[in-house]
Amino acid sequence: MPTPIVARARALAAGVVLALAATSCVPPQGPAPGGTRPQSQTQVQGAVVTRGQTRRQLEARAAELERDPRRRAEAAAIRVRLRDGDFRVGDAVVLSVAGVPQFSDTFPVRAGRVLQLPEVAPIPLGGVLRTELQPYLQRQIGRYVINPTVDAYSLVRVAVAGAVARPGFYEVRPDAPVSEAVMSAGGLA
């Protein structure tokens, strides 16, 4: 099996195009020097916004950037993310609640940035970061289920086009390698 870098190089050489829906991103894969996984980054109006960080880390980073007049746009982008959260209409949440099969499925994020589960009020996702999803849903579902055991993660939509077997839109985890999106589309053609 090729490494993620080789898979990316082959995909690019074959003319595969990945387009990310909304502001979601598929981050680079593999360990960085020192053995840690690199953080994903997205450009938002010229500012770099790092994904996969906690609210506390992002608040500290924004405060640090606000001290430098040349980096205030980056700080503003982080503040917007903290206010609005990471979820956009069309993202999906894979949810499993032990003993509650009607809450165990893949649910789309709907208009108004809400998650609509069967038989309960919509759960707002505005202001929720991906790193906060599981504990947040544990609390929200706890309003309806006693001591719920919740497993939750998000998916983002990506468009895969070019030299693949089945071009189209696919849902992948935000930290998935590019090769996973290409394989979802049936691999290189």
PDB file of C-alpha atoms in Angstrom:
ATOM      1  CA  MET A   1       0.000   0.000   0.000  1.00  0.00           C
ATOM      2  CA  PRO A   2       1.502   3.365  -0.981  1.00  0.00           C
ATOM      3  CA  THR A   3       2.253   5.976   1.653  1.00  0.00           C
ATOM      4  CA  PRO A   4      -0.120   8.976   1.821  1.00  0.00           C
ATOM      5  CA  ILE A   5       2.461  11.167   0.070  1.00  0.00           C
ATOM      6  CA  VAL A   6       2.863   8.637  -2.761  1.00  0.00           C
ATOM      7  CA  ALA A   7      -0.920   8.284  -3.021  1.00  0.00           C
ATOM      8  CA  ARG A   8      -1.279  12.074  -3.270  1.00  0.00           C
ATOM      9  CA  ALA A   9       1.439  12.296  -5.904  1.00  0.00           C
ATOM     10  CA  ARG A  10      -0.211   9.530  -7.949  1.00  0.00           C
ATOM     11  CA  ALA A  11      -3.624  11.135  -7.583  1.00  0.00           C
ATOM     12  CA  LEU A  12      -2.316  14.505  -8.712  1.00  0.00           C
ATOM     13  CA  ALA A  13      -0.419  12.933 -11.595  1.00  0.00           C
ATOM     14  CA  ALA A  14      -3.584  11.122 -12.679  1.00  0.00           C
ATOM     15  CA  GLY A  15      -5.537  14.356 -12.760  1.00  0.00           C
ATOM     16  CA  VAL A  16      -7.697  13.762  -9.693  1.00  0.00           C
ATOM     17  CA  VAL A  17      -9.200  16.912  -8.254  1.00  0.00           C
ATOM     18  CA  LEU A  18     -10.502  17.166  -4.714  1.00  0.00           C
ATOM     19  CA  ALA A  19     -12.725  20.100  -3.892  1.00  0.00           C
ATOM     20  CA  LEU A  20     -13.718  20.691  -0.322  1.00  0.00           C
ATOM     21  CA  ALA A  21     -17.272  21.641   0.568  1.00  0.00           C
ATOM     22  CA  ALA A  22     -17.831  24.797   2.636  1.00  0.00           C
ATOM     23  CA  THR A  23     -14.719  25.562   4.710  1.00  0.00           C
ATOM     24  CA  SER A  24     -13.975  21.984   5.686  1.00  0.00           C
ATOM     25  CA  CYS A  25     -10.658  20.432   4.822  1.00  0.00           C
ATOM     26  CA  VAL A  26      -8.825  17.137   4.483  1.00  0.00           C
ATOM     27  CA  PRO A  27      -5.546  17.560   6.348  1.00  0.00           C
ATOM     28  CA  PRO A  28      -2.137  16.170   5.525  1.00  0.00           C
ATOM     29  CA  GLN A  29      -1.431  12.724   6.931  1.00  0.00           C
ATOM     30  CA  GLY A  30       1.390  10.899   8.577  1.00  0.00           C
ATOM     31  CA  PRO A  31       3.661  11.812  11.413  1.00  0.00           C
ATOM     32  CA  ALA A  32       5.538  15.062  11.297  1.00  0.00           C
ATOM     33  CA  PRO A  33       9.138  15.287  12.460  1.00  0.00           C
ATOM     34  CA  GLY A  34       9.053  14.441  16.149  1.00  0.00           C
ATOM     35  CA  GLY A  35       6.306  11.839  15.705  1.00  0.00           C
ATOM     36  CA  THR A  36       3.209  14.012  16.034  1.00  0.00           C
ATOM     37  CA  ARG A  37       0.470  14.261  13.455  1.00  0.00           C
ATOM     38  CA  PRO A  38       0.380  17.647  11.680  1.00  0.00           C
ATOM     39  CA  GLN A  39      -2.582  19.955  12.206  1.00  0.00           C
ATOM     40  CA  SER A  40      -4.842  20.740   9.283  1.00  0.00           C
ATOM     41  CA  GLN A  41      -4.918  24.315   8.091  1.00  0.00           C
ATOM     42  CA  THR A  42      -7.437  26.295   6.070  1.00  0.00           C
ATOM     43  CA  GLN A  43      -7.073  29.726   4.507  1.00  0.00           C
ATOM     44  CA  VAL A  44      -9.866  32.105   5.536  1.00  0.00           C
ATOM     45  CA  GLN A  45      -9.582  35.580   3.992  1.00  0.00           C
ATOM     46  CA  GLY A  46      -5.791  35.358   3.957  1.00  0.00           C
ATOM     47  CA  ALA A  47      -5.536  34.032   7.522  1.00  0.00           C
ATOM     48  CA  VAL A  48      -4.463  30.524   8.420  1.00  0.00           C
ATOM     49  CA  VAL A  49      -6.906  28.700  10.704  1.00  0.00           C
ATOM     50  CA  THR A  50      -5.634  25.522  12.321  1.00  0.00           C
ATOM     51  CA  ARG A  51      -8.083  22.619  12.701  1.00  0.00           C
ATOM     52  CA  GLY A  52      -8.090  19.963  15.402  1.00  0.00           C
ATOM     53  CA  GLN A  53      -7.338  22.304  18.288  1.00  0.00           C
ATOM     54  CA  THR A  54      -9.383  22.774  21.433  1.00  0.00           C
ATOM     55  CA  ARG A  55     -11.300  25.940  22.256  1.00  0.00           C
ATOM     56  CA  ARG A  56      -8.725  26.836  24.911  1.00  0.00           C
ATOM     57  CA  GLN A  57      -5.849  26.441  22.438  1.00  0.00           C
ATOM     58  CA  LEU A  58      -7.651  28.557  19.832  1.00  0.00           C
ATOM     59  CA  GLU A  59      -8.476  31.297  22.345  1.00  0.00           C
ATOM     60  CA  ALA A  60      -4.820  31.428  23.437  1.00  0.00           C
ATOM     61  CA  ARG A  61      -3.686  31.562  19.794  1.00  0.00           C
ATOM     62  CA  ALA A  62      -6.140  34.374  18.991  1.00  0.00           C
ATOM     63  CA  ALA A  63      -4.968  36.374  22.020  1.00  0.00           C
ATOM     64  CA  GLU A  64      -1.357  35.901  20.917  1.00  0.00           C
ATOM     65  CA  LEU A  65      -2.121  36.995  17.340  1.00  0.00           C
ATOM     66  CA  GLU A  66      -4.096  40.058  18.476  1.00  0.00           C
ATOM     67  CA  ARG A  67      -0.930  41.482  20.025  1.00  0.00           C
ATOM     68  CA  ASP A  68       0.632  41.759  16.546  1.00  0.00           C
ATOM     69  CA  PRO A  69      -1.147  44.369  14.380  1.00  0.00           C
ATOM     70  CA  ARG A  70      -0.094  42.518  11.209  1.00  0.00           C
ATOM     71  CA  ARG A  71      -1.749  39.282  12.392  1.00  0.00           C
ATOM     72  CA  ARG A  72      -5.105  40.636  13.542  1.00  0.00           C
ATOM     73  CA  ALA A  73      -6.878  39.187  10.490  1.00  0.00           C
ATOM     74  CA  GLU A  74      -5.781  35.703  11.597  1.00  0.00           C
ATOM     75  CA  ALA A  75      -7.003  36.410  15.118  1.00  0.00           C
ATOM     76  CA  ALA A  76     -10.336  37.626  13.730  1.00  0.00           C
ATOM     77  CA  ALA A  77     -10.733  34.418  11.674  1.00  0.00           C
ATOM     78  CA  ILE A  78     -10.132  32.327  14.788  1.00  0.00           C
ATOM     79  CA  ARG A  79     -12.647  34.418  16.766  1.00  0.00           C
ATOM     80  CA  VAL A  80     -15.248  33.896  14.018  1.00  0.00           C
ATOM     81  CA  ARG A  81     -14.609  30.161  14.139  1.00  0.00           C
ATOM     82  CA  LEU A  82     -14.971  30.135  17.919  1.00  0.00           C
ATOM     83  CA  ARG A  83     -18.253  32.042  17.636  1.00  0.00           C
ATOM     84  CA  ASP A  84     -19.760  30.090  14.713  1.00  0.00           C
ATOM     85  CA  GLY A  85     -18.203  26.664  15.269  1.00  0.00           C
ATOM     86  CA  ASP A  86     -16.972  24.177  12.698  1.00  0.00           C
ATOM     87  CA  PHE A  87     -20.222  22.700  11.428  1.00  0.00           C
ATOM     88  CA  ARG A  88     -21.817  23.763   8.172  1.00  0.00           C
ATOM     89  CA  VAL A  89     -25.015  22.694   6.455  1.00  0.00           C
ATOM     90  CA  GLY A  90     -24.255  19.486   4.550  1.00  0.00           C
ATOM     91  CA  ASP A  91     -21.690  18.149   7.023  1.00  0.00           C
ATOM     92  CA  ALA A  92     -22.686  14.881   8.665  1.00  0.00           C
ATOM     93  CA  VAL A  93     -22.397  13.466  12.154  1.00  0.00           C
ATOM     94  CA  VAL A  94     -22.009   9.741  12.740  1.00  0.00           C
ATOM     95  CA  LEU A  95     -23.699   9.048  16.047  1.00  0.00           C
ATOM     96  CA  SER A  96     -23.995   5.905  18.137  1.00  0.00           C
ATOM     97  CA  VAL A  97     -25.938   5.913  21.397  1.00  0.00           C
ATOM     98  CA  ALA A  98     -25.801   2.602  23.257  1.00  0.00           C
ATOM     99  CA  GLY A  99     -29.260   1.123  23.712  1.00  0.00           C
ATOM    100  CA  VAL A 100     -30.979   3.801  21.605  1.00  0.00           C
ATOM    101  CA  PRO A 101     -31.021   2.563  17.992  1.00  0.00           C
ATOM    102  CA  GLN A 102     -33.052   5.541  16.692  1.00  0.00           C
ATOM    103  CA  PHE A 103     -30.147   7.828  17.731  1.00  0.00           C
ATOM    104  CA  SER A 104     -27.519   5.583  16.106  1.00  0.00           C
ATOM    105  CA  ASP A 105     -27.086   6.632  12.482  1.00  0.00           C
ATOM    106  CA  THR A 106     -25.469   9.247  10.265  1.00  0.00           C
ATOM    107  CA  PHE A 107     -27.332  12.551  10.555  1.00  0.00           C
ATOM    108  CA  PRO A 108     -26.855  15.572   8.272  1.00  0.00           C
ATOM    109  CA  VAL A 109     -26.309  19.052   9.625  1.00  0.00           C
ATOM    110  CA  ARG A 110     -29.451  20.895   8.558  1.00  0.00           C
ATOM    111  CA  ALA A 111     -30.296  24.523   7.890  1.00  0.00           C
ATOM    112  CA  GLY A 112     -29.670  26.626  10.956  1.00  0.00           C
ATOM    113  CA  ARG A 113     -26.683  24.399  11.838  1.00  0.00           C
ATOM    114  CA  VAL A 114     -28.807  21.906  13.728  1.00  0.00           C
ATOM    115  CA  LEU A 115     -28.773  18.152  14.126  1.00  0.00           C
ATOM    116  CA  GLN A 116     -32.262  16.675  13.918  1.00  0.00           C
ATOM    117  CA  LEU A 117     -32.572  13.368  15.766  1.00  0.00           C
ATOM    118  CA  PRO A 118     -35.843  11.412  15.754  1.00  0.00           C
ATOM    119  CA  GLU A 119     -38.453  12.416  18.334  1.00  0.00           C
ATOM    120  CA  VAL A 120     -36.406  15.182  20.040  1.00  0.00           C
ATOM    121  CA  ALA A 121     -35.929  18.913  19.543  1.00  0.00           C
ATOM    122  CA  PRO A 122     -33.208  19.955  17.074  1.00  0.00           C
ATOM    123  CA  ILE A 123     -29.749  20.071  18.636  1.00  0.00           C
ATOM    124  CA  PRO A 124     -27.971  23.344  17.734  1.00  0.00           C
ATOM    125  CA  LEU A 125     -24.384  22.994  16.510  1.00  0.00           C
ATOM    126  CA  GLY A 126     -23.616  26.717  16.146  1.00  0.00           C
ATOM    127  CA  GLY A 127     -20.470  27.522  18.102  1.00  0.00           C
ATOM    128  CA  VAL A 128     -19.480  23.849  18.478  1.00  0.00           C
ATOM    129  CA  LEU A 129     -15.979  22.845  17.381  1.00  0.00           C
ATOM    130  CA  ARG A 130     -15.297  19.380  15.992  1.00  0.00           C
ATOM    131  CA  THR A 131     -13.110  18.671  19.031  1.00  0.00           C
ATOM    132  CA  GLU A 132     -16.131  19.410  21.263  1.00  0.00           C
ATOM    133  CA  LEU A 133     -18.664  17.291  19.379  1.00  0.00           C
ATOM    134  CA  GLN A 134     -18.705  14.110  21.448  1.00  0.00           C
ATOM    135  CA  PRO A 135     -18.931  15.689  24.929  1.00  0.00           C
ATOM    136  CA  TYR A 136     -21.428  18.252  23.630  1.00  0.00           C
ATOM    137  CA  LEU A 137     -23.717  15.581  22.176  1.00  0.00           C
ATOM    138  CA  GLN A 138     -23.322  13.523  25.346  1.00  0.00           C
ATOM    139  CA  ARG A 139     -24.748  16.479  27.329  1.00  0.00           C
ATOM    140  CA  GLN A 140     -27.492  17.238  24.798  1.00  0.00           C
ATOM    141  CA  ILE A 141     -28.630  13.613  24.493  1.00  0.00           C
ATOM    142  CA  GLY A 142     -28.424  13.343  28.288  1.00  0.00           C
ATOM    143  CA  ARG A 143     -31.491  15.608  28.369  1.00  0.00           C
ATOM    144  CA  TYR A 144     -33.480  12.715  26.839  1.00  0.00           C
ATOM    145  CA  VAL A 145     -31.565   9.560  27.813  1.00  0.00           C
ATOM    146  CA  ILE A 146     -30.311   8.670  31.316  1.00  0.00           C
ATOM    147  CA  ASN A 147     -26.502   8.332  31.386  1.00  0.00           C
ATOM    148  CA  PRO A 148     -26.081   7.901  27.634  1.00  0.00           C
ATOM    149  CA  THR A 149     -22.997   6.255  26.184  1.00  0.00           C
ATOM    150  CA  VAL A 150     -22.349   8.366  23.085  1.00  0.00           C
ATOM    151  CA  ASP A 151     -19.831   7.881  20.310  1.00  0.00           C
ATOM    152  CA  ALA A 152     -19.825  10.673  17.740  1.00  0.00           C
ATOM    153  CA  TYR A 153     -17.587  11.992  14.994  1.00  0.00           C
ATOM    154  CA  SER A 154     -18.075  14.299  12.052  1.00  0.00           C
ATOM    155  CA  LEU A 155     -17.808  13.850   8.320  1.00  0.00           C
ATOM    156  CA  VAL A 156     -17.210  16.508   5.673  1.00  0.00           C
ATOM    157  CA  ARG A 157     -18.297  16.436   2.043  1.00  0.00           C
ATOM    158  CA  VAL A 158     -15.604  16.469  -0.599  1.00  0.00           C
ATOM    159  CA  ALA A 159     -15.963  16.469  -4.357  1.00  0.00           C
ATOM    160  CA  VAL A 160     -13.682  14.002  -6.129  1.00  0.00           C
ATOM    161  CA  ALA A 161     -13.337  14.599  -9.855  1.00  0.00           C
ATOM    162  CA  GLY A 162     -10.980  13.648 -12.640  1.00  0.00           C
ATOM    163  CA  ALA A 163      -9.373  10.284 -13.296  1.00  0.00           C
ATOM    164  CA  VAL A 164     -11.318   8.224 -10.748  1.00  0.00           C
ATOM    165  CA  ALA A 165     -13.813   5.404 -11.300  1.00  0.00           C
ATOM    166  CA  ARG A 166     -16.836   7.247  -9.802  1.00  0.00           C
ATOM    167  CA  PRO A 167     -16.421  11.030  -9.627  1.00  0.00           C
ATOM    168  CA  GLY A 168     -18.807  12.705  -7.225  1.00  0.00           C
ATOM    169  CA  PHE A 169     -19.358  13.909  -3.677  1.00  0.00           C
ATOM    170  CA  TYR A 170     -18.220  11.741  -0.781  1.00  0.00           C
ATOM    171  CA  GLU A 171     -18.294  12.079   2.985  1.00  0.00           C
ATOM    172  CA  VAL A 172     -15.007  11.482   4.797  1.00  0.00           C
ATOM    173  CA  ARG A 173     -13.644  12.230   8.241  1.00  0.00           C
ATOM    174  CA  PRO A 174     -11.920  15.621   8.423  1.00  0.00           C
ATOM    175  CA  ASP A 175      -8.624  13.924   9.303  1.00  0.00           C
ATOM    176  CA  ALA A 176      -8.846  11.325   6.511  1.00  0.00           C
ATOM    177  CA  PRO A 177      -5.968  11.064   4.033  1.00  0.00           C
ATOM    178  CA  VAL A 178      -6.592  12.183   0.468  1.00  0.00           C
ATOM    179  CA  SER A 179      -6.199   8.563  -0.599  1.00  0.00           C
ATOM    180  CA  GLU A 180      -9.351   7.657   1.384  1.00  0.00           C
ATOM    181  CA  ALA A 181     -11.411  10.137  -0.627  1.00  0.00           C
ATOM    182  CA  VAL A 182      -9.932   8.774  -3.872  1.00  0.00           C
ATOM    183  CA  MET A 183     -10.695   5.194  -2.801  1.00  0.00           C
ATOM    184  CA  SER A 184     -14.264   6.206  -1.889  1.00  0.00           C
ATOM    185  CA  ALA A 185     -14.561   7.262  -5.527  1.00  0.00           C
ATOM    186  CA  GLY A 186     -13.488   3.795  -6.688  1.00  0.00           C
ATOM    187  CA  GLY A 187      -9.780   4.490  -6.933  1.00  0.00           C
ATOM    188  CA  LEU A 188      -7.775   5.811  -9.858  1.00  0.00           C
ATOM    189  CA  ALA A 189      -9.219   5.076 -13.287  1.00  0.00           C
TER     190      ALA A 189
END
